[in-house]
Short mmCIF file of C-alpha atoms in Angstrom, two decimals:
data_model
loop_
_atom_site.label_atom_id
_atom_site.label_comp_id
_atom_site.label_asym_id
_atom_site.label_seq_id
_atom_site.Cartn_x
_atom_site.Cartn_y
_atom_site.Cartn_z
CA MET A 6 77.79 -5.39 92.08
CA PHE A 7 77.90 -6.94 95.53
CA GLN A 8 81.33 -8.37 94.81
CA THR A 9 82.56 -4.94 93.69
CA LEU A 10 81.32 -3.28 96.88
CA TYR A 11 82.84 -6.09 98.92
CA SER A 12 86.21 -5.55 97.21
CA TYR A 13 86.10 -1.81 97.82
CA PHE A 14 85.11 -2.26 101.45
CA TRP A 15 88.00 -4.60 102.18
CA TRP A 16 90.58 -2.66 100.15
CA GLU A 17 93.83 -2.92 102.13
CA ARG A 18 94.55 0.80 101.89
CA LEU A 19 91.41 1.52 103.92
CA TRP A 20 92.32 -0.76 106.79
CA LEU A 21 96.08 -1.30 106.79
CA PRO A 22 99.22 0.82 106.50
CA ALA A 23 101.06 1.08 103.18
CA ASN A 24 102.90 -2.00 101.88
CA LEU A 25 100.78 -4.36 103.98
CA THR A 26 98.04 -6.69 102.75
CA TRP A 27 95.55 -9.10 104.30
CA ALA A 28 97.94 -11.90 103.36
CA ASP A 29 100.34 -10.53 105.98
CA LEU A 30 97.69 -11.22 108.66
CA GLU A 31 97.02 -14.84 107.77
CA ASP A 32 97.67 -17.37 110.53
CA ARG A 33 101.09 -18.96 110.23
CA ASP A 34 104.03 -20.13 112.32
CA GLY A 35 101.87 -20.39 115.44
CA ARG A 36 100.65 -16.82 115.12
CA VAL A 37 96.90 -16.15 115.19
CA TYR A 38 95.40 -12.87 113.96
CA ALA A 39 92.01 -11.21 114.38
CA LYS A 40 89.60 -11.88 111.51
CA ALA A 41 86.38 -10.14 110.54
CA SER A 42 84.54 -13.48 110.48
CA ASP A 43 85.26 -13.87 114.20
CA LEU A 44 82.68 -11.19 114.95
CA TYR A 45 79.75 -13.18 113.55
CA ILE A 46 79.52 -14.94 116.90
CA THR A 47 78.72 -11.67 118.69
CA LEU A 48 75.14 -11.47 117.35
CA PRO A 49 73.95 -14.83 118.76
CA LEU A 50 75.92 -14.05 121.92
CA ALA A 51 74.05 -10.74 122.19
CA PHE A 52 70.71 -12.58 122.19
CA LEU A 53 72.14 -15.00 124.75
CA PHE A 54 72.99 -11.97 126.90
CA LEU A 55 69.35 -10.85 126.67
CA VAL A 56 68.20 -14.27 127.90
CA VAL A 57 70.75 -14.28 130.73
CA ARG A 58 69.70 -10.75 131.63
CA HIS A 59 66.04 -11.75 131.87
CA LEU A 60 66.91 -14.68 134.13
CA PHE A 61 69.22 -12.52 136.24
CA GLU A 62 66.63 -9.76 136.70
CA THR A 63 63.93 -12.30 137.57
CA TYR A 64 65.81 -14.63 139.90
CA VAL A 65 68.60 -12.43 141.30
CA ALA A 66 67.78 -8.72 141.00
CA THR A 67 64.14 -8.98 142.08
CA PRO A 68 64.86 -10.93 145.30
CA LEU A 69 67.77 -8.57 145.97
CA ALA A 70 65.40 -5.61 145.62
CA GLY A 71 63.19 -7.20 148.25
CA LEU A 72 66.13 -7.66 150.62
CA LEU A 73 67.13 -4.00 150.19
CA ASN A 74 63.54 -2.92 150.76
CA VAL A 75 63.13 -1.29 147.35
CA LYS A 76 59.54 -0.09 147.48
CA GLU A 77 57.29 1.57 144.97
CA LYS A 78 55.64 4.82 145.97
CA VAL A 79 51.92 5.22 145.54
CA ARG A 80 51.01 6.76 142.18
CA LEU A 81 47.69 8.49 141.69
CA LYS A 82 46.09 7.13 138.53
CA ALA A 83 44.54 9.30 135.87
CA THR A 84 40.76 8.89 135.64
CA PRO A 85 39.81 7.20 132.34
CA ASN A 86 38.93 9.87 129.79
CA ALA A 87 38.67 8.99 126.08
CA VAL A 88 39.17 12.56 124.83
CA LEU A 89 42.30 13.20 126.88
CA GLU A 90 43.70 9.70 126.26
CA LYS A 91 43.36 10.13 122.49
CA PHE A 92 45.19 13.47 122.59
CA TYR A 93 47.86 12.00 124.89
CA ALA A 94 48.52 9.03 122.59
CA ALA A 95 48.21 10.72 119.20
CA THR A 96 49.41 14.31 119.70
CA THR A 97 51.62 15.04 122.71
CA LYS A 98 52.11 14.16 126.35
CA HIS A 99 52.87 17.80 127.18
CA PRO A 100 50.00 19.95 125.87
CA LYS A 101 50.40 23.71 125.56
CA GLN A 102 48.08 26.08 127.37
CA ALA A 103 45.92 26.54 124.26
CA ASP A 104 45.60 22.75 123.95
CA VAL A 105 44.66 22.45 127.62
CA GLU A 106 41.88 25.00 127.21
CA MET A 107 40.61 23.25 124.08
CA LEU A 108 40.65 19.87 125.81
CA SER A 109 38.87 21.37 128.80
CA LYS A 110 35.93 22.30 126.59
CA LYS A 111 35.87 18.96 124.76
CA SER A 112 36.18 16.77 127.85
CA GLY A 113 33.97 18.77 130.19
CA CYS A 114 36.80 19.07 132.72
CA THR A 115 38.23 22.23 134.20
CA VAL A 116 41.63 23.47 133.02
CA ARG A 117 43.18 22.43 136.32
CA GLN A 118 41.68 18.96 136.07
CA VAL A 119 43.10 18.55 132.55
CA GLU A 120 46.55 19.61 133.73
CA ARG A 121 46.33 17.22 136.66
CA TRP A 122 45.17 14.40 134.40
CA PHE A 123 48.22 14.80 132.11
CA ARG A 124 50.62 14.88 135.08
CA ARG A 125 49.17 11.67 136.47
CA ARG A 126 49.06 10.05 133.03
CA ARG A 127 52.73 10.85 132.41
CA ASN A 128 53.62 9.43 135.82
CA GLN A 129 51.83 6.19 134.93
CA ASP A 130 54.12 5.75 131.92
CA ARG A 131 57.28 6.34 133.88
CA PRO A 132 59.24 3.17 134.68
CA SER A 133 58.82 1.65 138.10
CA LEU A 134 61.49 1.78 140.76
CA LEU A 135 61.84 -2.00 140.58
CA LYS A 136 62.50 -1.87 136.83
CA LYS A 137 65.22 0.73 137.37
CA PHE A 138 66.78 -1.32 140.16
CA ARG A 139 66.78 -4.49 138.07
CA GLU A 140 68.45 -2.78 135.12
CA ALA A 141 71.09 -1.16 137.33
CA SER A 142 71.78 -4.51 139.02
CA TRP A 143 72.35 -6.21 135.68
CA ARG A 144 74.69 -3.53 134.37
CA PHE A 145 76.56 -3.38 137.69
CA THR A 146 77.17 -7.12 137.60
CA PHE A 147 78.40 -7.11 134.01
CA TYR A 148 80.62 -4.03 134.31
CA LEU A 149 82.24 -5.28 137.51
CA ILE A 150 82.99 -8.71 136.03
CA ALA A 151 84.14 -7.13 132.74
CA PHE A 152 86.49 -4.74 134.56
CA ILE A 153 88.04 -7.54 136.61
CA ALA A 154 88.37 -9.72 133.50
CA GLY A 155 89.79 -6.83 131.47
CA MET A 156 92.45 -6.10 134.06
CA ALA A 157 93.35 -9.79 134.16
CA VAL A 158 93.78 -9.71 130.39
CA ILE A 159 96.08 -6.67 130.24
CA VAL A 160 97.77 -6.18 133.62
CA ASP A 161 100.62 -8.57 132.83
CA LYS A 162 101.21 -7.21 129.32
CA PRO A 163 104.13 -4.83 128.58
CA TRP A 164 101.85 -2.33 126.76
CA PHE A 165 99.89 -1.80 130.00
CA TYR A 166 102.99 -0.07 131.43
CA ASP A 167 104.60 1.30 128.25
CA LEU A 168 102.11 2.56 125.65
CA ARG A 169 104.74 2.49 122.90
CA GLU A 170 104.54 -1.29 123.17
CA VAL A 171 100.97 -1.02 121.81
CA TRP A 172 102.41 -0.44 118.33
CA LYS A 173 105.56 -2.54 118.52
CA GLY A 174 105.55 -4.72 115.41
CA TYR A 175 102.07 -3.51 114.35
CA PRO A 176 100.10 -4.94 112.63
CA ILE A 177 102.00 -8.23 112.84
CA GLN A 178 100.79 -8.84 116.41
CA SER A 179 99.54 -12.29 117.34
CA MET A 180 96.22 -12.43 119.18
CA LEU A 181 95.88 -14.19 122.52
CA PRO A 182 92.83 -16.34 123.47
CA SER A 183 92.11 -14.01 126.42
CA GLN A 184 92.00 -11.03 124.06
CA TYR A 185 89.63 -12.90 121.74
CA TRP A 186 87.08 -13.65 124.45
CA TYR A 187 87.39 -10.21 126.02
CA TYR A 188 86.51 -8.64 122.66
CA MET A 189 83.69 -11.06 121.87
CA ILE A 190 82.01 -10.62 125.26
CA GLU A 191 82.33 -6.82 125.31
CA LEU A 192 81.02 -6.42 121.76
CA SER A 193 78.16 -8.86 122.38
CA PHE A 194 77.15 -6.94 125.49
CA TYR A 195 77.00 -3.63 123.64
CA TRP A 196 74.94 -5.25 120.88
CA SER A 197 72.52 -6.44 123.58
CA LEU A 198 72.31 -2.91 125.01
CA LEU A 199 71.48 -1.57 121.56
CA PHE A 200 68.83 -4.26 121.00
CA SER A 201 67.16 -3.55 124.35
CA ILE A 202 67.44 0.24 124.43
CA ALA A 203 63.86 0.74 123.21
CA SER A 204 62.45 -1.22 126.16
CA ASP A 205 64.91 0.00 128.80
CA VAL A 206 64.36 3.04 131.00
CA LYS A 207 64.50 6.11 128.77
CA ARG A 208 66.45 9.08 130.04
CA LYS A 209 67.03 12.59 128.78
CA ASP A 210 70.25 11.51 127.07
CA PHE A 211 68.48 8.77 125.08
CA LYS A 212 69.92 9.98 121.76
CA GLU A 213 73.40 10.30 123.24
CA GLN A 214 73.10 6.74 124.55
CA ILE A 215 72.29 5.45 121.07
CA ILE A 216 75.23 7.38 119.62
CA HIS A 217 77.48 5.96 122.35
CA HIS A 218 76.39 2.35 121.75
CA VAL A 219 76.74 2.65 117.97
CA ALA A 220 80.11 4.41 118.22
CA THR A 221 81.35 1.78 120.69
CA ILE A 222 80.24 -1.09 118.46
CA ILE A 223 81.91 0.51 115.41
CA LEU A 224 85.08 1.26 117.35
CA ILE A 225 85.38 -2.24 118.82
CA SER A 226 84.63 -3.86 115.44
CA PHE A 227 87.05 -1.66 113.52
CA SER A 228 89.83 -2.12 116.06
CA TRP A 229 89.35 -5.86 115.61
CA PHE A 230 89.42 -5.70 111.79
CA ALA A 231 92.54 -3.54 111.74
CA ASN A 232 94.24 -5.51 114.55
CA TYR A 233 94.18 -2.56 116.97
CA VAL A 234 93.57 -5.20 119.63
CA ARG A 235 96.13 -3.97 122.15
CA ALA A 236 94.77 -0.43 122.09
CA GLY A 237 91.21 -1.80 122.13
CA THR A 238 91.68 -3.82 125.30
CA LEU A 239 93.13 -0.79 127.09
CA ILE A 240 90.20 1.41 126.03
CA MET A 241 87.54 -1.13 127.05
CA ALA A 242 89.09 -1.74 130.48
CA LEU A 243 89.38 2.02 131.03
CA HIS A 244 85.68 2.50 130.33
CA ASP A 245 84.60 -0.37 132.57
CA SER A 246 86.59 1.06 135.50
CA SER A 247 83.92 3.61 136.45
CA ASP A 248 80.67 2.20 135.04
CA TYR A 249 80.11 -0.36 137.79
CA LEU A 250 80.48 2.37 140.43
CA LEU A 251 77.71 4.42 138.84
CA GLU A 252 75.37 1.43 138.65
CA SER A 253 76.01 0.50 142.29
CA ALA A 254 75.29 4.10 143.35
CA LYS A 255 71.97 3.88 141.50
CA MET A 256 71.10 0.61 143.25
CA PHE A 257 71.66 2.13 146.69
CA ASN A 258 69.76 5.26 145.62
CA TYR A 259 66.71 3.17 144.70
CA ALA A 260 67.02 1.31 148.01
CA GLY A 261 67.01 4.62 149.91
CA TRP A 262 70.56 4.26 151.25
CA ARG A 263 71.37 7.93 150.68
CA ASN A 264 74.71 8.18 152.46
CA THR A 265 76.05 5.04 150.77
CA CYS A 266 74.79 6.27 147.41
CA ASN A 267 76.39 9.69 147.85
CA ASN A 268 79.74 8.26 148.95
CA ILE A 269 79.88 5.84 146.02
CA PHE A 270 78.85 8.62 143.66
CA ILE A 271 81.75 10.82 144.78
CA VAL A 272 84.16 7.93 144.14
CA PHE A 273 82.53 7.35 140.76
CA ALA A 274 82.79 11.03 139.81
CA ALA A 275 86.49 11.09 140.67
CA VAL A 276 87.23 7.86 138.77
CA PHE A 277 85.15 8.99 135.76
CA ILE A 278 86.88 12.36 135.48
CA ILE A 279 90.36 10.88 135.93
CA THR A 280 89.84 8.02 133.45
CA ARG A 281 87.65 9.72 130.81
CA LEU A 282 88.94 13.30 130.88
CA VAL A 283 92.60 12.76 131.81
CA ILE A 284 93.89 9.25 131.08
CA LEU A 285 91.85 8.68 127.91
CA PRO A 286 92.70 11.91 126.05
CA PHE A 287 96.21 12.55 127.38
CA TRP A 288 97.51 8.97 127.45
CA ILE A 289 95.40 6.63 125.34
CA MET A 290 94.43 9.08 122.56
CA HIS A 291 97.94 10.49 122.56
CA CYS A 292 99.10 6.92 122.04
CA THR A 293 96.70 6.30 119.12
CA VAL A 294 97.29 9.69 117.44
CA PHE A 295 101.05 10.21 117.68
CA TYR A 296 102.85 6.90 118.24
CA PRO A 297 101.63 5.16 115.04
CA LEU A 298 103.10 7.96 112.92
CA ASP A 299 106.58 6.95 114.07
CA LEU A 300 106.06 3.59 112.31
CA TYR A 301 104.01 4.31 109.16
CA PRO A 302 102.29 7.16 107.29
CA ALA A 303 98.72 7.99 108.25
CA PHE A 304 96.05 6.03 106.37
CA PHE A 305 92.23 5.96 106.33
CA GLY A 306 91.96 3.46 109.19
CA TYR A 307 94.18 5.65 111.35
CA TYR A 308 91.94 8.68 110.77
CA PHE A 309 88.71 6.70 111.19
CA PHE A 310 89.77 5.10 114.47
CA ASN A 311 90.79 8.41 115.99
CA PHE A 312 87.64 10.13 114.71
CA MET A 313 85.52 7.58 116.57
CA MET A 314 87.66 8.18 119.65
CA VAL A 315 86.85 11.91 119.36
CA VAL A 316 83.12 11.07 119.18
CA LEU A 317 83.39 9.05 122.40
CA GLN A 318 85.43 11.77 124.07
CA SER A 319 82.77 14.34 123.17
CA LEU A 320 80.14 12.21 124.86
CA HIS A 321 82.38 11.89 127.92
CA ILE A 322 82.61 15.69 128.15
CA PHE A 323 78.81 15.93 127.93
CA TRP A 324 78.34 13.36 130.71
CA ALA A 325 81.10 14.93 132.80
CA TYR A 326 79.11 18.18 132.71
CA LEU A 327 76.07 16.36 134.12
CA ILE A 328 78.21 14.63 136.75
CA ILE A 329 79.74 17.94 137.88
CA ARG A 330 76.25 19.43 138.22
CA MET A 331 75.26 16.50 140.39
CA ALA A 332 78.45 16.88 142.45
CA GLN A 333 77.65 20.54 143.06
CA LYS A 334 74.25 19.55 144.43
CA PHE A 335 75.91 17.04 146.70
CA ILE A 336 78.41 19.60 148.00
CA THR A 337 75.63 22.10 148.71
CA GLY A 338 73.69 19.47 150.64
CA LYS A 339 71.03 18.71 148.04
CA VAL A 340 69.93 15.17 147.13
CA VAL A 341 72.11 13.60 144.47
CA GLU A 342 70.03 12.36 141.55
CA ASP A 343 70.65 11.40 137.96
CA GLU A 344 70.46 14.55 135.81
CA ARG A 345 69.51 12.36 132.85
CA SER A 346 66.24 11.18 134.36
CA ASP A 347 62.81 12.74 134.28
CA ARG A 348 61.54 13.70 137.69
CA GLU A 349 58.31 12.35 139.08
CA GLU A 350 55.65 15.04 138.77
CA THR A 351 53.51 16.04 141.75
CA ASP A 352 49.94 17.22 141.67
CA ASN A 353 49.17 20.93 142.06
CA SER A 354 48.15 23.07 144.97
CA GLU A 355 44.45 22.30 144.55
CA GLU A 356 45.14 18.68 145.36
CA GLU A 357 47.31 19.68 148.30
CA GLU A 358 44.36 21.66 149.66
CA GLU A 359 42.20 18.53 149.33
CA VAL A 360 44.81 16.59 151.30
CA ALA A 361 44.86 19.24 154.00
CA LYS A 362 41.07 19.00 154.33
CA ASN A 363 40.48 15.29 153.92
CA GLY A 364 43.82 13.63 154.64
CA PRO A 365 46.06 11.94 152.04
CA LEU A 366 44.05 10.04 149.45
CA SER A 367 44.92 7.70 146.62
CA ASN A 368 42.00 7.04 144.30
CA GLY A 369 39.65 7.59 147.21
CA HIS A 370 41.57 5.47 149.74
CA PRO A 371 43.86 6.74 152.51
CA VAL A 372 47.58 6.06 152.14
CA LEU A 373 50.30 6.02 154.72
CA ASN A 374 52.89 8.01 152.83
CA ASN A 375 52.61 10.05 149.65
CA ASN A 376 55.98 11.74 149.86
CA HIS A 377 57.81 11.84 146.54
CA ARG A 378 61.32 10.48 146.63
CA LYS A 379 63.72 11.58 143.95
CA THR A 380 65.12 8.65 142.11
CA ASP A 381 67.25 7.98 139.10
#
């Protein structure tokens, strides 16, 4: 049964144009072709990335955060309460008004105290500023290096300047060592992002992030199987061109360098819109949809590859909407912040009255500054 499924999965008509077989992509006469078995190395490399990331965040990002004066704000802790903690952990972190009233009776607290307790408890679970900075530093470093490496791989190739060259001779296109390593490193990195997504900072687009990582892994893997390597390198480099700008803007945002953050964000927004909403659909996708039909009839792999491109493009439109909203806030003079992140919650007016009477307090002790800074 396994052998039957294996045979169906690797049926040439699924992956290759008509009149071509896997035998046509066997190494010969100095030509080397992409093979499915090459991708096995990406899983151990992904775990190696996780180790390197841990070392980087510990020995590079953390000291860098100190140099940039990345500081945590004081968070008021929720008073231990078994009744409220049980409801928080087992039912919901955002109780409805009826739940609040019920919990008020059970816990012996007032309704306002219950509401305040849940706000503080939710804030305790939110990731620290240092954690956000470390993650952004790691992604910034990778995306910047990947973009530079990607450009080095493709800038001297004829298909970088003439997209029809992407399909010249397809699929009998020999693979270069630089293309091999570019693919292996990119795919390994996205595997590592998928493996760590549960422990990373969770944002409002958590589900979209999972879809993006899975779609990217499938797209990179399929383009390797079907020898869409030339198109794949162009797509990966295009995506890396704006990602490092976003991560650097986040880093400066966490450090409190507002003007620098805003300026980088504007550059990022322009690059993102140009690359993801103009170049990708009107050049790259036009290349993958129309040019192959001049050489061979459409086949399953052709449809599958372009379907995954549509999935990615849909996510780009969704993120572009968030970016435009952020840009509007910037233009109107408001603080630029990541629309995908949950905001830090502040305590209610009752607590503000206490501050006015007694001075700012944190768990009974005076604090120097309890202003809430909007962060990613």
